[in-house]
Amino acid sequence: MSTKAQKIKSETPRKFEVQHRNRCRLCGRPRGYYRKFGICRICFRNLASRGLIPGVKKASW
């Protein structure tokens, strides 16, 4: 590509923004993310079993 074409291409605005991906705050895992808590399912389970998440307890019926 010529330098003139590169200059024109660099001046045009981008069509798409980078897609935002929610990640776990503790381990950085991108999948199994709970928005309400901001952590993944694995970290959620570990913290809940230790009693570190208020209002969450193991289900029993």
PDB file of C-alpha atoms in Angstrom:
ATOM      1  CA  MET A   1       0.000   0.000   0.000  1.00  0.00           C
ATOM      2  CA  SER A   2       1.337   3.426  -0.863  1.00  0.00           C
ATOM      3  CA  THR A   3       2.090   5.962   1.837  1.00  0.00           C
ATOM      4  CA  LYS A   4      -0.723   8.210   0.617  1.00  0.00           C
ATOM      5  CA  ALA A   5      -3.254   5.379   0.940  1.00  0.00           C
ATOM      6  CA  GLN A   6      -1.933   4.453   4.401  1.00  0.00           C
ATOM      7  CA  LYS A   7      -2.331   8.040   5.566  1.00  0.00           C
ATOM      8  CA  ILE A   8      -5.925   8.209   4.322  1.00  0.00           C
ATOM      9  CA  LYS A   9      -6.753   4.850   5.910  1.00  0.00           C
ATOM     10  CA  SER A  10      -5.307   5.867   9.292  1.00  0.00           C
ATOM     11  CA  GLU A  11      -7.373   9.075   9.367  1.00  0.00           C
ATOM     12  CA  THR A  12     -10.746   7.355   8.857  1.00  0.00           C
ATOM     13  CA  PRO A  13     -12.660   6.539  12.059  1.00  0.00           C
ATOM     14  CA  ARG A  14     -12.987   2.917  13.160  1.00  0.00           C
ATOM     15  CA  LYS A  15     -16.275   1.148  12.495  1.00  0.00           C
ATOM     16  CA  PHE A  16     -16.174  -1.122  15.545  1.00  0.00           C
ATOM     17  CA  GLU A  17     -15.026  -0.726  19.127  1.00  0.00           C
ATOM     18  CA  VAL A  18     -13.222  -3.578  20.835  1.00  0.00           C
ATOM     19  CA  GLN A  19     -15.786  -5.915  22.386  1.00  0.00           C
ATOM     20  CA  HIS A  20     -15.811  -5.818  26.180  1.00  0.00           C
ATOM     21  CA  ARG A  21     -15.356  -9.180  27.903  1.00  0.00           C
ATOM     22  CA  ASN A  22     -16.290  -9.616  31.562  1.00  0.00           C
ATOM     23  CA  ARG A  23     -13.549 -11.324  33.549  1.00  0.00           C
ATOM     24  CA  CYS A  24     -13.279 -12.605  37.083  1.00  0.00           C
ATOM     25  CA  ARG A  25     -11.690 -10.045  39.416  1.00  0.00           C
ATOM     26  CA  LEU A  26      -9.798 -12.726  41.307  1.00  0.00           C
ATOM     27  CA  CYS A  27      -8.453 -15.129  38.683  1.00  0.00           C
ATOM     28  CA  GLY A  28      -9.180 -13.443  35.318  1.00  0.00           C
ATOM     29  CA  ARG A  29     -11.332 -16.293  33.984  1.00  0.00           C
ATOM     30  CA  PRO A  30     -13.538 -15.101  31.079  1.00  0.00           C
ATOM     31  CA  ARG A  31     -16.191 -17.836  31.262  1.00  0.00           C
ATOM     32  CA  GLY A  32     -18.733 -18.719  33.951  1.00  0.00           C
ATOM     33  CA  TYR A  33     -18.914 -15.082  35.087  1.00  0.00           C
ATOM     34  CA  TYR A  34     -21.558 -13.906  37.594  1.00  0.00           C
ATOM     35  CA  ARG A  35     -22.268 -10.222  36.946  1.00  0.00           C
ATOM     36  CA  LYS A  36     -23.879  -9.637  40.326  1.00  0.00           C
ATOM     37  CA  PHE A  37     -20.690 -10.621  42.161  1.00  0.00           C
ATOM     38  CA  GLY A  38     -18.057  -9.837  39.499  1.00  0.00           C
ATOM     39  CA  ILE A  39     -16.376 -13.228  39.868  1.00  0.00           C
ATOM     40  CA  CYS A  40     -16.403 -16.593  38.087  1.00  0.00           C
ATOM     41  CA  ARG A  41     -18.345 -19.648  39.236  1.00  0.00           C
ATOM     42  CA  ILE A  42     -15.250 -21.394  40.612  1.00  0.00           C
ATOM     43  CA  CYS A  43     -14.150 -18.454  42.760  1.00  0.00           C
ATOM     44  CA  PHE A  44     -17.781 -17.919  43.807  1.00  0.00           C
ATOM     45  CA  ARG A  45     -18.040 -21.510  45.032  1.00  0.00           C
ATOM     46  CA  ASN A  46     -14.761 -21.269  46.964  1.00  0.00           C
ATOM     47  CA  LEU A  47     -15.722 -18.000  48.664  1.00  0.00           C
ATOM     48  CA  ALA A  48     -19.290 -19.143  49.395  1.00  0.00           C
ATOM     49  CA  SER A  49     -18.133 -22.416  50.965  1.00  0.00           C
ATOM     50  CA  ARG A  50     -15.815 -20.452  53.271  1.00  0.00           C
ATOM     51  CA  GLY A  51     -18.669 -18.077  54.201  1.00  0.00           C
ATOM     52  CA  LEU A  52     -17.002 -14.992  52.740  1.00  0.00           C
ATOM     53  CA  ILE A  53     -19.985 -13.891  50.621  1.00  0.00           C
ATOM     54  CA  PRO A  54     -22.719 -12.452  52.870  1.00  0.00           C
ATOM     55  CA  GLY A  55     -26.215 -13.857  52.341  1.00  0.00           C
ATOM     56  CA  VAL A  56     -25.070 -16.943  50.415  1.00  0.00           C
ATOM     57  CA  LYS A  57     -25.335 -20.415  51.882  1.00  0.00           C
ATOM     58  CA  LYS A  58     -25.441 -23.959  50.569  1.00  0.00           C
ATOM     59  CA  ALA A  59     -28.896 -25.093  49.484  1.00  0.00           C
ATOM     60  CA  SER A  60     -30.570 -27.900  51.398  1.00  0.00           C
ATOM     61  CA  TRP A  61     -34.168 -29.125  51.257  1.00  0.00           C
TER      62      TRP A  61
END
